[in-house]
mmCIF file of C-alpha atoms and ligand atoms in Angstrom:
data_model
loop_
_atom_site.group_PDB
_atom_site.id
_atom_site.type_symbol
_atom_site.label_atom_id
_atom_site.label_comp_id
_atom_site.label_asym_id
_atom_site.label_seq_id
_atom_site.Cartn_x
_atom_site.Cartn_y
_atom_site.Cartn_z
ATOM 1 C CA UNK A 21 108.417 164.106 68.618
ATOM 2 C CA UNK A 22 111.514 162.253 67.411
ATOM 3 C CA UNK A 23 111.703 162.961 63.528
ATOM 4 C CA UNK A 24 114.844 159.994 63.171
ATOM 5 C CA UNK A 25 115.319 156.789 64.242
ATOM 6 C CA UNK A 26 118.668 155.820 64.770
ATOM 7 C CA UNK A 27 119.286 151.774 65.394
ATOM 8 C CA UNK A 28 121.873 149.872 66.887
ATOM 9 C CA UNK A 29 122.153 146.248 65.408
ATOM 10 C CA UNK A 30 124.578 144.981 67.701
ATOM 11 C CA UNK A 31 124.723 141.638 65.513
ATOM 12 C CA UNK A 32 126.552 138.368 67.593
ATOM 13 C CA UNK A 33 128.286 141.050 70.292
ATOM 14 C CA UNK A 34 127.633 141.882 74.217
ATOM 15 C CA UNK A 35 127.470 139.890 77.151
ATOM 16 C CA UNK A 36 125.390 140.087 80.442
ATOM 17 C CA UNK A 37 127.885 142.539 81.769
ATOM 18 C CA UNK A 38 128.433 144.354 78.612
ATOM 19 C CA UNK A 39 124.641 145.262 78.317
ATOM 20 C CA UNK A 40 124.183 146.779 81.346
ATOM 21 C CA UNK A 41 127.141 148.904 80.783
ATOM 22 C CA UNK A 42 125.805 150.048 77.316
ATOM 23 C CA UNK A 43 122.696 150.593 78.522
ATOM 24 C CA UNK A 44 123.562 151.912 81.642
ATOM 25 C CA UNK A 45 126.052 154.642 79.485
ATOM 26 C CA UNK A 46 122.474 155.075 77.497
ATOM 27 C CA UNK A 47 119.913 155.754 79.974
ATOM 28 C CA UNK A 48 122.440 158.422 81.442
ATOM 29 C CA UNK A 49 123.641 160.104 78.160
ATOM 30 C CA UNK A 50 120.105 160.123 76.849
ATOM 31 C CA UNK A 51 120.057 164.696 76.823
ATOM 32 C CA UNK A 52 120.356 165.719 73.447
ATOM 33 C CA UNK A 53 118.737 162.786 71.767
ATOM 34 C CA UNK A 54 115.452 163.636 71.561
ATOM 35 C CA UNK A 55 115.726 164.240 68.258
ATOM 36 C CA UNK A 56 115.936 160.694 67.533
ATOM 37 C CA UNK A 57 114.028 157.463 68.314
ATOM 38 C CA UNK A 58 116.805 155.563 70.406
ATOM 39 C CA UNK A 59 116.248 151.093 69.223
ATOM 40 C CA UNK A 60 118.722 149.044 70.194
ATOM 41 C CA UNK A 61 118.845 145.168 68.826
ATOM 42 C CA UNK A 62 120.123 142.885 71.138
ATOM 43 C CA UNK A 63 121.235 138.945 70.813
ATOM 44 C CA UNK A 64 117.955 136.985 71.782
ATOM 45 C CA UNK A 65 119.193 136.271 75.376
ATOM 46 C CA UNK A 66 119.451 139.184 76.279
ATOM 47 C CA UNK A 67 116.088 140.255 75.319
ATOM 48 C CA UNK A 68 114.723 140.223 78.889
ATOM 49 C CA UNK A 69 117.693 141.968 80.522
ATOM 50 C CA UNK A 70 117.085 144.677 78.195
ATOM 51 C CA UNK A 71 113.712 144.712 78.492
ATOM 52 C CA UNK A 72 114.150 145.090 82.082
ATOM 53 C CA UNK A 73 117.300 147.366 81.917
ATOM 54 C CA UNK A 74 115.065 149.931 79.777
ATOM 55 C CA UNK A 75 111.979 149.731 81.471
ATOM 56 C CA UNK A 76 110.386 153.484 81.847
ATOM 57 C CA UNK A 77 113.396 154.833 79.333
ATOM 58 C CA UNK A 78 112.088 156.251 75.602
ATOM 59 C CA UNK A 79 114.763 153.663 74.421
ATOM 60 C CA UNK A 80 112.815 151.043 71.873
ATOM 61 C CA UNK A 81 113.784 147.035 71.497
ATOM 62 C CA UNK A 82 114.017 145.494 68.279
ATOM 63 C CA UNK A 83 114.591 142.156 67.346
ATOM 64 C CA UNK A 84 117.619 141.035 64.357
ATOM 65 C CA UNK A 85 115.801 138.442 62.892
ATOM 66 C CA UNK A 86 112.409 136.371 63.389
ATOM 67 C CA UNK A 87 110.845 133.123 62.364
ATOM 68 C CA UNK A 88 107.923 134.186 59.920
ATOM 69 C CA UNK A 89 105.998 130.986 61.122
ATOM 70 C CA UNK A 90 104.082 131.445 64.498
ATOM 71 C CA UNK A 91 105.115 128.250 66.461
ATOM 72 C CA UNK A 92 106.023 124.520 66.557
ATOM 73 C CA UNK A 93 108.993 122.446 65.083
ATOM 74 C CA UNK A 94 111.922 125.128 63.856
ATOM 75 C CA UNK A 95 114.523 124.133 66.390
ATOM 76 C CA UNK A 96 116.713 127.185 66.494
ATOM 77 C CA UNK A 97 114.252 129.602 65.668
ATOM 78 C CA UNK A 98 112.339 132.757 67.482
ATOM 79 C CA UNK A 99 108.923 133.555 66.781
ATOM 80 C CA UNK A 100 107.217 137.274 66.773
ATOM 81 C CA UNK A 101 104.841 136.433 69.684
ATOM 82 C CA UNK A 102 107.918 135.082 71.761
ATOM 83 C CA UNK A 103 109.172 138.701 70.813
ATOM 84 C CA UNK A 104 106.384 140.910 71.741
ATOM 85 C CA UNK A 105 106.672 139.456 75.083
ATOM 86 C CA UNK A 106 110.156 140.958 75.274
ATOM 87 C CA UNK A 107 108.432 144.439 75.109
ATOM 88 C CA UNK A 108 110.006 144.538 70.607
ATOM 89 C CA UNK A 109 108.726 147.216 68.728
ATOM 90 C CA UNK A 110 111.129 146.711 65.369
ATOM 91 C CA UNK A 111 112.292 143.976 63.657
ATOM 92 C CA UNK A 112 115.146 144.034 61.211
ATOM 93 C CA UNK A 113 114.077 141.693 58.184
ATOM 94 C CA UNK A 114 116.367 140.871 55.577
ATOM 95 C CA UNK A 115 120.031 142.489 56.976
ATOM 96 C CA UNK A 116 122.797 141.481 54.201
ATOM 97 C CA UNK A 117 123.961 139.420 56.701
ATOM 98 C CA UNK A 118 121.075 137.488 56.568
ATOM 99 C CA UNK A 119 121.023 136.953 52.839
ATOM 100 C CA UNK A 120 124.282 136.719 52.259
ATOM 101 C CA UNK A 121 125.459 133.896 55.043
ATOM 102 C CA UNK A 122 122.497 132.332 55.855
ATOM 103 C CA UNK A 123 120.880 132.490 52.010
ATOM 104 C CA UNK A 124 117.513 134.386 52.710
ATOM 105 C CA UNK A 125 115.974 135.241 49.473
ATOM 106 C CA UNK A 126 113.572 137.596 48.872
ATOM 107 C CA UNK A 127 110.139 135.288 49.583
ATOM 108 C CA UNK A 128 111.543 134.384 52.711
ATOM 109 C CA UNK A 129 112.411 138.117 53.756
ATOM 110 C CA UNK A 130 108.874 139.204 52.028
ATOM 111 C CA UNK A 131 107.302 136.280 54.600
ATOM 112 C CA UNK A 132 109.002 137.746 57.525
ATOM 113 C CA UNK A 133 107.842 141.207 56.833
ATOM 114 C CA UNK A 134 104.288 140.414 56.321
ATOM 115 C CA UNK A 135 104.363 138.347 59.264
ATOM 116 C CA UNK A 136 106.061 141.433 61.620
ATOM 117 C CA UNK A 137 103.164 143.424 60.635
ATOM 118 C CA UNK A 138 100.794 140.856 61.058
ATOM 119 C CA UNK A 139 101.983 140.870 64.577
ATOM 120 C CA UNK A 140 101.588 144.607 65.042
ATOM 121 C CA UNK A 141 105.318 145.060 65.362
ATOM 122 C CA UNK A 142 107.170 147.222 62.908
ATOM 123 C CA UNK A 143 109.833 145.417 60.232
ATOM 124 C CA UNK A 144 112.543 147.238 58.974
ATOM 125 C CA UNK A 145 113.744 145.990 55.581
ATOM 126 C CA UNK A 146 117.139 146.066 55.143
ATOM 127 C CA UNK A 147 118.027 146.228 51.239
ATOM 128 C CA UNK A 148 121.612 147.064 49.603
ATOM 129 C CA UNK A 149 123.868 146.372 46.912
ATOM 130 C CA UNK A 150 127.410 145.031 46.565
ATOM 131 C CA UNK A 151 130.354 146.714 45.141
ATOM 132 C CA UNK A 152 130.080 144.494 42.502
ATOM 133 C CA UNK A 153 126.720 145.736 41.688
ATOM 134 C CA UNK A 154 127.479 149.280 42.157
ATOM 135 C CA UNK A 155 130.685 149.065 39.924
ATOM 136 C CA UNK A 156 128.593 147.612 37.062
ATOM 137 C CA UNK A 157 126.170 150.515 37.880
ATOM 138 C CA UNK A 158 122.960 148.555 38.802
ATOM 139 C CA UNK A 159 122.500 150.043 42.154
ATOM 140 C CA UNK A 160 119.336 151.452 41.527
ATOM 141 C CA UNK A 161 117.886 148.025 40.243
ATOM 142 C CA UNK A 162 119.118 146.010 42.855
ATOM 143 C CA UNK A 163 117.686 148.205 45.560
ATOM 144 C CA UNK A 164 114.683 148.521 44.192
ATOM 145 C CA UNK A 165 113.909 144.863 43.249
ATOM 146 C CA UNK A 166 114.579 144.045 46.746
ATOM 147 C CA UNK A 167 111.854 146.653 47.599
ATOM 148 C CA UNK A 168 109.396 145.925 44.566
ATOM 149 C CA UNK A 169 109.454 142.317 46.263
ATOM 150 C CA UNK A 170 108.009 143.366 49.397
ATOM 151 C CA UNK A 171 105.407 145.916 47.239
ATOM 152 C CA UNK A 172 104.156 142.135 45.676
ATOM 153 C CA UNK A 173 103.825 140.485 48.434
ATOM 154 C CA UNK A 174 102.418 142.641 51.079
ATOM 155 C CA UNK A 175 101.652 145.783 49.072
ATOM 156 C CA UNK A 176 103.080 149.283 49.133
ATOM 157 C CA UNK A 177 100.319 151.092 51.349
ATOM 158 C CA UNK A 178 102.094 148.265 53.309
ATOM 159 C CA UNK A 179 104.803 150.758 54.054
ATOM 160 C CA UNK A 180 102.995 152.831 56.245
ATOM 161 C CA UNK A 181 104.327 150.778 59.119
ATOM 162 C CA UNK A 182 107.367 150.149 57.852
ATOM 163 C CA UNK A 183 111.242 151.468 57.468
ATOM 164 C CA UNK A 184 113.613 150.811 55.014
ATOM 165 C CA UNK A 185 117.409 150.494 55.720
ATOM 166 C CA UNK A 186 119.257 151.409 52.953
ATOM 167 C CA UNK A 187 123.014 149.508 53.977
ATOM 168 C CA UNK A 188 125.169 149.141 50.785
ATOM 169 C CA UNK A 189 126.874 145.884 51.735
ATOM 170 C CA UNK A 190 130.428 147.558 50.944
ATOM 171 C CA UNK A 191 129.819 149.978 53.683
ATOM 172 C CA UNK A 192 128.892 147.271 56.608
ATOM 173 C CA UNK A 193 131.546 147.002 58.985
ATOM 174 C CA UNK A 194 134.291 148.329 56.350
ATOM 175 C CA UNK A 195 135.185 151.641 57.441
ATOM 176 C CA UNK A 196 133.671 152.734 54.049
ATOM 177 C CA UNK A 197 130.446 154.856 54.192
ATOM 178 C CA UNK A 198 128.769 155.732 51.085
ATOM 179 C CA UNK A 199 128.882 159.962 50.690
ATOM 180 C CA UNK A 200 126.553 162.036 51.755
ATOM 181 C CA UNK A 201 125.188 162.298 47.800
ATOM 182 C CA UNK A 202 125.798 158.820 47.081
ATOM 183 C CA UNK A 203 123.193 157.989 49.827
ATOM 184 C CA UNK A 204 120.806 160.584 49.341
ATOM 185 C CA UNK A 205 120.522 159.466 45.858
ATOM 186 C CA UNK A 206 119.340 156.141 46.510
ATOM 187 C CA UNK A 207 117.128 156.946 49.492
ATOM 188 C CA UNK A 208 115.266 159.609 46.989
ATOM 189 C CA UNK A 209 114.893 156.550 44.165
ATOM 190 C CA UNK A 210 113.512 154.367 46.682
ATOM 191 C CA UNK A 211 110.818 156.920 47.753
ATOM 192 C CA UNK A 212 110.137 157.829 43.778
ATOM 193 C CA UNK A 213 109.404 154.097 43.651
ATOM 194 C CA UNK A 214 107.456 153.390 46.021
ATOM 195 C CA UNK A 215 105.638 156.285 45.131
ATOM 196 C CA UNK A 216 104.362 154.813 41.998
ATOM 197 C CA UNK A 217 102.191 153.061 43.830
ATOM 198 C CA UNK A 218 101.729 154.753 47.533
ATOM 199 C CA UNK A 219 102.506 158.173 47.350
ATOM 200 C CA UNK A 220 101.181 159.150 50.745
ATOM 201 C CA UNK A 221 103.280 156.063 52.638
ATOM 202 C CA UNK A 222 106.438 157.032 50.432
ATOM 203 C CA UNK A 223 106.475 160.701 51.582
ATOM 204 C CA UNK A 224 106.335 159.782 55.473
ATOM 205 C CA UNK A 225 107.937 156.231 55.440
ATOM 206 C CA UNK A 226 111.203 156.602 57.180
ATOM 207 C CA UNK A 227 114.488 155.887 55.002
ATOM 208 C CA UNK A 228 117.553 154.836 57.126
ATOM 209 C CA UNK A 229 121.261 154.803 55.818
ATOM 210 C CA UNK A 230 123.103 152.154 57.576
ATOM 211 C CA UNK A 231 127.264 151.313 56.713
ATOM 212 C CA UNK A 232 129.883 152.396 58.984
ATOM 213 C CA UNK A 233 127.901 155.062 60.471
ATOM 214 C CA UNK A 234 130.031 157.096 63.111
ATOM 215 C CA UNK A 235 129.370 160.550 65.055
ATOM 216 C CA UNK A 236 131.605 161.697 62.107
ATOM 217 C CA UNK A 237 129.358 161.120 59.668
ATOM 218 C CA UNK A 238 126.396 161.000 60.900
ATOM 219 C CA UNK A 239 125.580 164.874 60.808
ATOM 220 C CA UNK A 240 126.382 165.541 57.181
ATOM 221 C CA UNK A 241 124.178 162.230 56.306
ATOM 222 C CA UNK A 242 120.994 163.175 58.578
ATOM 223 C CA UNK A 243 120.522 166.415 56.421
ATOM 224 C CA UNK A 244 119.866 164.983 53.409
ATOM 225 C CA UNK A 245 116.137 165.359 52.555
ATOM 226 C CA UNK A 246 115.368 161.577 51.892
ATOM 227 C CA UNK A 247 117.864 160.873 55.026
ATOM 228 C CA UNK A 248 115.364 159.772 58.152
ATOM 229 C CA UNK A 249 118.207 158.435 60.272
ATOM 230 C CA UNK A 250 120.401 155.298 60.748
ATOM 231 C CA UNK A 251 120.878 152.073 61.280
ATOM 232 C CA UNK A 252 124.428 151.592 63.673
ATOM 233 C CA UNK A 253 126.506 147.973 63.705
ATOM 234 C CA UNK A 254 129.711 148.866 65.026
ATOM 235 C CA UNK A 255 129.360 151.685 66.639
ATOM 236 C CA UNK A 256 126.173 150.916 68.440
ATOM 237 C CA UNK A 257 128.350 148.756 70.560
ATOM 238 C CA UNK A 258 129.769 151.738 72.778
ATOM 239 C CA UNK A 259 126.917 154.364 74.739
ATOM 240 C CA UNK A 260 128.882 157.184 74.035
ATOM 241 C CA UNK A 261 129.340 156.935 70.633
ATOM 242 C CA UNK A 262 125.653 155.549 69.501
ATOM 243 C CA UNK A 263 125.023 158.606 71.852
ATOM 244 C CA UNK A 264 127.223 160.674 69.703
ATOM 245 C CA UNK A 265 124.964 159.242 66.551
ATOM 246 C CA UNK A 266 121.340 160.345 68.629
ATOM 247 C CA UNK A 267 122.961 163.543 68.777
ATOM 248 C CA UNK A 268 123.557 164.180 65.307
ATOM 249 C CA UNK A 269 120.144 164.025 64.814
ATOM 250 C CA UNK A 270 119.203 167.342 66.418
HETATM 251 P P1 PGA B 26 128.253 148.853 60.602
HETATM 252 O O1 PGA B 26 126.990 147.876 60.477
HETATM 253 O O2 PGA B 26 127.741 150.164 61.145
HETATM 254 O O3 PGA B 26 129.181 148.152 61.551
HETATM 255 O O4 PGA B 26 128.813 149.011 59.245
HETATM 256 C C1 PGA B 26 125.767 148.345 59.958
HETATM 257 C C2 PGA B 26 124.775 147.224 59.856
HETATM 258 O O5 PGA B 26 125.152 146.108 59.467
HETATM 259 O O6 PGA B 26 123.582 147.407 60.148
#
């Protein structure tokens, strides 16, 4: 059984043609992966050529963002159930994207991870800090505010089906990638946190560094202890080197 999951947020990228040649590169470079849960998280139209394109692979859908409410009047908006028709498993909730450019605070992210696991689908909570935030050395706080607001709202046994992403926002889509130590520190506070309260779901929840993750990095990262795997923006976008990534996790 996979012991990582490594994700592939491919954010507002691909086209029809481009996702059946990344999947297409997938599905035939999948030896050597199986070390690693393969998700990849398309736009929302392409959620049923994906769902088709992967049909019978061990490669998992996940969704970027959801609506926490079920149905009705939120023009613009894509609901869980709408999702789980699409064959999603994961569902990122809270990316620094989303907070930072479209001004999701932590009740709304909270709401959208309660209602993922409401709908028997798996959220992964993104958390992070800025370089800001990290230069005045608050790091730890940050992070784990952003995670002690999902522990009051949904609980932390809650995080037996659940991942964490842990993306400082300096390292998304800068070339930057926090070292090996630098990550592995905060992936081991957020466990000794959560722990507090759930020590059982912080030992097994999965931990995932996300920031410029390439096939370069990826190795040195995946063998820290608190280290479960990663979630990919950039390169997630090419087969061979999210392959590379899946490969690293060996
Ligand atoms: P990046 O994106 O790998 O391009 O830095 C990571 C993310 O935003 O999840």
């Amino acid at each position: 059984m996979a012991n990582m999951i490594v994700a592939g947020n491919w954010k507002m990228n691909a086209s029809k043609s481009a996702v059946t040649e990344i999947l297409s590169g997938l599905k035939q470079g999948l030896v050597g992966t199986s070390g690693a849960e393969l998700v990849v998280f398309p736009p929302f139209p392409y959620l049923a050529q994906v769902q088709q394109e992967l049909a019978g692979t061990s490669i998992r859908i996940g969704l970027q963002n959801v609506c926490a409410a079920p149905k009705g009047a939120f023009t613009g908006e894509v609901s869980l159930a709408m999702a789980a028709e699409f064959g999603v498993t994961y569902v990122l909730v809270g990316h620094s994207e989303r907070r930072a450019l479209f001004a999701e605070d932590d009740a709304q992210v909270a709401a959208k991870y309660v209602a993922t696991q409401a709908a028997n689908l798996t959220p992964i909570l993104c958390v992070g800090e800025t370089l800001e935030q990290r230069e005045q050395g608050q790091t730890l706080a940050v992070v784990n505010a952003q995670v002690q607001a999902i522990i009051d709202a949904a609980g932390a046994d809650s995080f037996a089906n659940a991942v964490i992403a842990y993306e400082p926002v300096w390292a998304i889509g800068t070339g930057l990638t926090a070292s090996p130590a630098q990550a592995q520190a905060v992936h081991q506070a957020i466990r000794e946190h959560v722990a507090k309260v759930a020590p059982v779901e912080a030992a097994s929840m999965k931990i995932l560094y996300g920031g410029s993750v390439t096939a370069a990095s990826a190795a040195e990262l995946f063998a820290q202890a608190d280290i479960d795997g990663s979630l990919v923006g950039g390169a997630s976008l090419q087969a061979e080197s999210f392959l590379a990534i899946g490969q690293a996790a060996q």
